mmCIF file of C-alpha atoms in Angstrom:
data_model
loop_
_atom_site.group_PDB
_atom_site.id
_atom_site.type_symbol
_atom_site.label_atom_id
_atom_site.label_comp_id
_atom_site.label_asym_id
_atom_site.label_seq_id
_atom_site.Cartn_x
_atom_site.Cartn_y
_atom_site.Cartn_z
ATOM 1 C CA UNK E 1 81.915 80.317 96.611
ATOM 2 C CA UNK E 2 85.534 78.955 96.444
ATOM 3 C CA UNK E 3 86.571 81.518 94.438
ATOM 4 C CA UNK E 4 89.494 80.894 91.854
ATOM 5 C CA UNK E 5 90.729 77.848 92.291
ATOM 6 C CA UNK E 6 94.031 76.235 90.640
ATOM 7 C CA UNK E 7 95.742 73.103 89.734
ATOM 8 C CA UNK E 8 98.451 71.824 90.690
ATOM 9 C CA UNK E 9 100.117 73.845 93.756
ATOM 10 C CA UNK E 10 103.326 72.588 92.753
ATOM 11 C CA UNK E 11 104.885 71.077 89.546
ATOM 12 C CA UNK E 12 108.551 70.124 88.537
ATOM 13 C CA UNK E 13 108.665 69.428 84.708
ATOM 14 C CA UNK E 14 112.022 68.622 82.933
ATOM 15 C CA UNK E 15 112.963 70.736 79.162
ATOM 16 C CA UNK E 16 110.352 69.649 76.417
ATOM 17 C CA UNK E 17 107.980 68.428 78.623
ATOM 18 C CA UNK E 18 104.377 69.554 78.132
ATOM 19 C CA UNK E 19 101.787 69.838 80.750
ATOM 20 C CA UNK E 20 98.124 72.163 81.671
ATOM 21 C CA UNK E 21 97.585 74.194 84.313
ATOM 22 C CA UNK E 22 94.195 74.474 85.512
ATOM 23 C CA UNK E 23 92.035 77.367 86.643
ATOM 24 C CA UNK E 24 88.621 77.231 87.699
ATOM 25 C CA UNK E 25 86.111 80.232 88.768
ATOM 26 C CA UNK E 26 82.737 79.986 90.134
ATOM 27 C CA UNK E 27 81.668 83.747 90.323
ATOM 28 C CA UNK E 28 80.363 83.368 87.095
ATOM 29 C CA UNK E 29 82.977 85.664 85.841
ATOM 30 C CA UNK E 30 83.182 86.627 82.117
ATOM 31 C CA UNK E 31 86.854 87.560 82.629
ATOM 32 C CA UNK E 32 89.550 85.429 82.845
ATOM 33 C CA UNK E 33 93.138 85.763 83.205
ATOM 34 C CA UNK E 34 96.752 83.951 83.411
ATOM 35 C CA UNK E 35 99.599 85.856 84.812
ATOM 36 C CA UNK E 36 103.355 84.631 85.330
ATOM 37 C CA UNK E 37 105.426 86.279 88.704
ATOM 38 C CA UNK E 38 108.954 86.464 88.236
ATOM 39 C CA UNK E 39 111.265 87.947 91.476
ATOM 40 C CA UNK E 40 111.548 92.033 90.552
ATOM 41 C CA UNK E 41 108.818 91.829 87.118
ATOM 42 C CA UNK E 42 105.682 91.774 89.278
ATOM 43 C CA UNK E 43 102.947 89.971 87.451
ATOM 44 C CA UNK E 44 102.789 90.179 83.922
ATOM 45 C CA UNK E 45 99.690 88.870 81.521
ATOM 46 C CA UNK E 46 100.113 85.761 79.058
ATOM 47 C CA UNK E 47 96.877 85.472 77.857
ATOM 48 C CA UNK E 48 93.299 86.347 78.568
ATOM 49 C CA UNK E 49 89.176 85.655 77.903
ATOM 50 C CA UNK E 50 86.808 88.078 77.709
ATOM 51 C CA UNK E 51 83.826 85.552 77.597
ATOM 52 C CA UNK E 52 84.066 81.906 76.330
ATOM 53 C CA UNK E 53 85.296 80.754 73.048
ATOM 54 C CA UNK E 54 87.372 84.340 73.051
ATOM 55 C CA UNK E 55 91.256 84.679 73.917
ATOM 56 C CA UNK E 56 93.925 87.253 73.324
ATOM 57 C CA UNK E 57 97.553 87.115 73.736
ATOM 58 C CA UNK E 58 98.869 89.401 77.047
ATOM 59 C CA UNK E 59 102.069 90.787 77.159
ATOM 60 C CA UNK E 60 104.237 87.484 77.289
ATOM 61 C CA UNK E 61 102.619 85.148 75.823
ATOM 62 C CA UNK E 62 104.940 82.912 73.725
ATOM 63 C CA UNK E 63 105.204 79.413 74.638
ATOM 64 C CA UNK E 64 101.914 79.213 76.362
ATOM 65 C CA UNK E 65 98.624 78.159 74.718
ATOM 66 C CA UNK E 66 94.802 78.511 76.349
ATOM 67 C CA UNK E 67 91.422 77.779 75.597
ATOM 68 C CA UNK E 68 87.694 78.972 77.134
ATOM 69 C CA UNK E 69 84.976 76.071 76.665
ATOM 70 C CA UNK E 70 83.400 77.211 79.672
ATOM 71 C CA UNK E 71 82.502 80.442 81.079
ATOM 72 C CA UNK E 72 84.137 78.365 85.114
ATOM 73 C CA UNK E 73 87.321 77.379 83.400
ATOM 74 C CA UNK E 74 90.812 78.456 81.622
ATOM 75 C CA UNK E 75 93.588 76.456 81.399
ATOM 76 C CA UNK E 76 97.021 77.521 80.352
ATOM 77 C CA UNK E 77 99.212 74.984 78.335
ATOM 78 C CA UNK E 78 103.362 74.942 78.230
ATOM 79 C CA UNK E 79 103.784 72.599 74.841
ATOM 80 C CA UNK E 80 107.238 72.546 75.603
ATOM 81 C CA UNK E 81 108.566 73.698 78.628
ATOM 82 C CA UNK E 82 111.409 75.615 79.217
ATOM 83 C CA UNK E 83 113.592 76.670 82.237
ATOM 84 C CA UNK E 84 113.104 80.607 81.801
ATOM 85 C CA UNK E 85 108.896 79.425 82.717
ATOM 86 C CA UNK E 86 110.352 78.470 85.611
ATOM 87 C CA UNK E 87 107.659 80.755 87.476
ATOM 88 C CA UNK E 88 104.636 81.211 89.470
ATOM 89 C CA UNK E 89 101.607 81.422 87.676
ATOM 90 C CA UNK E 90 98.012 82.882 88.933
ATOM 91 C CA UNK E 91 94.888 82.773 87.235
ATOM 92 C CA UNK E 92 92.679 85.716 88.244
ATOM 93 C CA UNK E 93 89.055 86.259 87.536
ATOM 94 C CA UNK E 94 86.760 89.592 87.430
ATOM 95 C CA UNK E 95 83.073 90.861 86.254
ATOM 96 C CA UNK E 96 83.497 93.726 84.034
ATOM 97 C CA UNK E 97 79.713 94.578 84.749
ATOM 98 C CA UNK E 98 80.793 95.431 88.120
ATOM 99 C CA UNK E 99 81.996 98.786 87.515
ATOM 100 C CA UNK E 100 85.834 99.212 88.910
ATOM 101 C CA UNK E 101 86.287 95.088 87.555
ATOM 102 C CA UNK E 102 88.483 93.633 90.746
ATOM 103 C CA UNK E 103 90.518 90.918 89.451
ATOM 104 C CA UNK E 104 90.459 87.960 92.146
ATOM 105 C CA UNK E 105 93.598 85.889 92.179
ATOM 106 C CA UNK E 106 93.938 82.094 92.629
ATOM 107 C CA UNK E 107 96.339 80.693 95.414
ATOM 108 C CA UNK E 108 98.755 80.073 92.136
ATOM 109 C CA UNK E 109 101.130 77.240 90.852
ATOM 110 C CA UNK E 110 105.185 77.111 91.192
ATOM 111 C CA UNK E 111 106.359 75.478 88.370
ATOM 112 C CA UNK E 112 110.065 74.748 88.305
ATOM 113 C CA UNK E 113 111.222 73.757 84.774
ATOM 114 C CA UNK E 114 114.724 71.871 84.654
ATOM 115 C CA UNK K 1 110.113 97.873 79.660
ATOM 116 C CA UNK K 2 107.878 97.917 82.646
ATOM 117 C CA UNK K 3 105.467 100.469 82.105
ATOM 118 C CA UNK K 4 104.869 100.978 85.721
ATOM 119 C CA UNK K 5 108.174 101.492 88.146
ATOM 120 C CA UNK K 6 107.788 100.876 91.732
ATOM 121 C CA UNK K 7 109.640 101.529 94.859
ATOM 122 C CA UNK K 8 110.917 100.917 97.160
ATOM 123 C CA UNK K 9 111.952 96.619 96.569
ATOM 124 C CA UNK K 10 111.848 96.432 100.040
ATOM 125 C CA UNK K 11 110.456 98.322 102.915
ATOM 126 C CA UNK K 12 111.186 97.679 107.117
ATOM 127 C CA UNK K 13 109.234 100.091 109.497
ATOM 128 C CA UNK K 14 108.702 99.937 113.188
ATOM 129 C CA UNK K 15 105.157 98.959 114.570
ATOM 130 C CA UNK K 16 103.210 102.247 114.559
ATOM 131 C CA UNK K 17 105.320 103.859 112.009
ATOM 132 C CA UNK K 18 104.251 105.108 108.473
ATOM 133 C CA UNK K 19 104.635 103.029 105.219
ATOM 134 C CA UNK K 20 105.300 104.720 102.322
ATOM 135 C CA UNK K 21 105.367 103.138 98.690
ATOM 136 C CA UNK K 22 105.603 105.091 95.533
ATOM 137 C CA UNK K 23 104.975 104.177 91.682
ATOM 138 C CA UNK K 24 105.379 106.063 88.678
ATOM 139 C CA UNK K 25 103.854 105.303 85.234
ATOM 140 C CA UNK K 26 104.400 106.087 81.571
ATOM 141 C CA UNK K 27 100.933 105.616 79.656
ATOM 142 C CA UNK K 28 98.672 108.753 79.769
ATOM 143 C CA UNK K 29 96.054 106.560 79.011
ATOM 144 C CA UNK K 30 96.129 104.322 82.538
ATOM 145 C CA UNK K 31 93.120 105.577 84.474
ATOM 146 C CA UNK K 32 92.790 103.141 86.961
ATOM 147 C CA UNK K 33 95.324 102.402 89.958
ATOM 148 C CA UNK K 34 95.007 99.723 92.256
ATOM 149 C CA UNK K 35 97.202 98.843 95.066
ATOM 150 C CA UNK K 36 97.473 94.558 95.882
ATOM 151 C CA UNK K 37 98.577 93.242 99.087
ATOM 152 C CA UNK K 38 100.081 89.714 98.889
ATOM 153 C CA UNK K 39 101.146 87.491 101.641
ATOM 154 C CA UNK K 40 103.660 84.433 101.090
ATOM 155 C CA UNK K 41 101.847 81.546 99.247
ATOM 156 C CA UNK K 42 98.612 83.633 98.280
ATOM 157 C CA UNK K 43 97.429 85.062 95.653
ATOM 158 C CA UNK K 44 97.599 88.916 95.500
ATOM 159 C CA UNK K 45 94.097 90.817 96.763
ATOM 160 C CA UNK K 46 92.661 94.322 95.861
ATOM 161 C CA UNK K 47 93.914 96.507 98.531
ATOM 162 C CA UNK K 48 92.481 99.842 97.364
ATOM 163 C CA UNK K 49 92.050 101.398 94.190
ATOM 164 C CA UNK K 50 91.975 105.242 93.061
ATOM 165 C CA UNK K 51 90.546 106.966 89.121
ATOM 166 C CA UNK K 52 92.801 109.976 88.423
ATOM 167 C CA UNK K 53 89.997 112.415 89.040
ATOM 168 C CA UNK K 54 90.897 112.298 92.631
ATOM 169 C CA UNK K 55 93.817 113.226 94.313
ATOM 170 C CA UNK K 56 93.636 110.926 97.623
ATOM 171 C CA UNK K 57 91.317 108.320 98.832
ATOM 172 C CA UNK K 58 91.687 106.846 102.260
ATOM 173 C CA UNK K 59 90.494 103.588 103.010
ATOM 174 C CA UNK K 60 90.706 102.953 107.431
ATOM 175 C CA UNK K 61 94.719 103.083 107.618
ATOM 176 C CA UNK K 62 95.703 102.812 103.940
ATOM 177 C CA UNK K 63 95.451 105.868 101.592
ATOM 178 C CA UNK K 64 96.383 106.636 98.240
ATOM 179 C CA UNK K 65 97.754 110.008 97.255
ATOM 180 C CA UNK K 66 97.497 110.583 92.915
ATOM 181 C CA UNK K 67 99.334 113.103 91.256
ATOM 182 C CA UNK K 68 98.280 113.342 87.661
ATOM 183 C CA UNK K 69 100.719 115.740 86.305
ATOM 184 C CA UNK K 70 103.846 114.022 87.836
ATOM 185 C CA UNK K 71 102.182 110.782 86.846
ATOM 186 C CA UNK K 72 103.086 109.119 90.535
ATOM 187 C CA UNK K 73 100.816 107.343 93.146
ATOM 188 C CA UNK K 74 101.820 106.056 96.462
ATOM 189 C CA UNK K 75 100.714 104.138 99.068
ATOM 190 C CA UNK K 76 101.025 105.050 102.522
ATOM 191 C CA UNK K 77 100.010 102.503 105.275
ATOM 192 C CA UNK K 78 99.479 104.637 109.007
ATOM 193 C CA UNK K 79 99.721 103.200 112.187
ATOM 194 C CA UNK K 80 101.387 100.128 110.538
ATOM 195 C CA UNK K 81 100.896 96.290 112.411
ATOM 196 C CA UNK K 82 103.204 93.181 111.826
ATOM 197 C CA UNK K 83 100.181 91.671 110.274
ATOM 198 C CA UNK K 84 100.503 94.665 107.093
ATOM 199 C CA UNK K 85 103.846 92.794 106.392
ATOM 200 C CA UNK K 86 103.548 91.385 103.000
ATOM 201 C CA UNK K 87 104.401 92.398 99.574
ATOM 202 C CA UNK K 88 102.316 95.405 97.904
ATOM 203 C CA UNK K 89 102.175 95.579 93.922
ATOM 204 C CA UNK K 90 100.785 99.164 92.358
ATOM 205 C CA UNK K 91 99.586 98.201 88.978
ATOM 206 C CA UNK K 92 97.635 100.701 86.404
ATOM 207 C CA UNK K 93 95.424 100.192 83.466
ATOM 208 C CA UNK K 94 93.520 101.807 80.688
ATOM 209 C CA UNK K 95 89.322 101.632 81.550
ATOM 210 C CA UNK K 96 89.353 100.323 77.618
ATOM 211 C CA UNK K 97 91.595 97.445 77.860
ATOM 212 C CA UNK K 98 89.867 95.806 81.296
ATOM 213 C CA UNK K 99 92.349 92.766 80.923
ATOM 214 C CA UNK K 100 95.785 94.591 80.233
ATOM 215 C CA UNK K 101 96.700 95.253 83.746
ATOM 216 C CA UNK K 102 100.597 96.564 84.232
ATOM 217 C CA UNK K 103 102.429 95.578 87.668
ATOM 218 C CA UNK K 104 104.820 97.352 89.346
ATOM 219 C CA UNK K 105 107.449 95.049 90.817
ATOM 220 C CA UNK K 106 106.921 95.107 94.233
ATOM 221 C CA UNK K 107 107.656 96.339 98.140
ATOM 222 C CA UNK K 108 108.155 93.638 100.464
ATOM 223 C CA UNK K 109 107.058 95.340 103.626
ATOM 224 C CA UNK K 110 108.269 94.338 107.213
ATOM 225 C CA UNK K 111 106.534 95.754 110.054
ATOM 226 C CA UNK K 112 108.662 95.092 113.367
ATOM 227 C CA UNK K 113 106.744 94.730 116.556
#
C-alpha cells in the first residue's frame, strides 16, 4: 500500500493563479481531510469529506474548493491564489469503522504564493 | 483562537532525559486526545492517544497523562533518544465530529547526544 500520496511536493504560484493539489489514498478510507500547517499555528482543517460525493467546510475554508468523486481521490483547488495561502498542505484519510479513527497523513505539499 | 494550547514551543533535552510537553483545552466536549509526531519533510504520524476515561496511558517510552478536571494532558518521553528529535503536536476532537480535529501549535524537540 502506498498509503496517502500527494502531488506536487513543491509549488510556486503567482498571485491570482489557480491550481489543484492532488491527494489519493489506497486504503479504502471513507474519511478524507485537507489541512494547512503554518508556523506557530499547528494544523488547521480546510475541508473534509465523509464519503464520495459528500464534502464539508472545516475551520479555514475560504479560498479553497474540494470535490470527492471517488473514494480514492480528494483534490484541493485554489481558484485565485493569494500570498496568505503560502503554507504546507497535508491531506489525511481515516476509517471511522476502526474505532479510534486514526488519521493517516500524506507527505505534504509546500506551496509558495508570490 | 486556538482551542488547544501547547507548550513549550521548543524543548532541548539530553539523551536519556525526560521530555515533557503540555497541552490544555477549552472544549469539555472533546473526548479523544492524540499526540502526533512529525519528522522534517514528512506528514504527522499518530504516536499515542487517550480517551478521558483513563488518567494515564503508556506505550513503551511514551506516556500520556490526562487531568480531566484541569482540562490538561501531557506527553512524557522517558529515556529520550536523538531519534526522538521531531515536532510533536497534541490534538483533541469530539467523537461525534470525527473530522474536526483541533491541533496545538507544536513543540520542536531536540535530543542532544
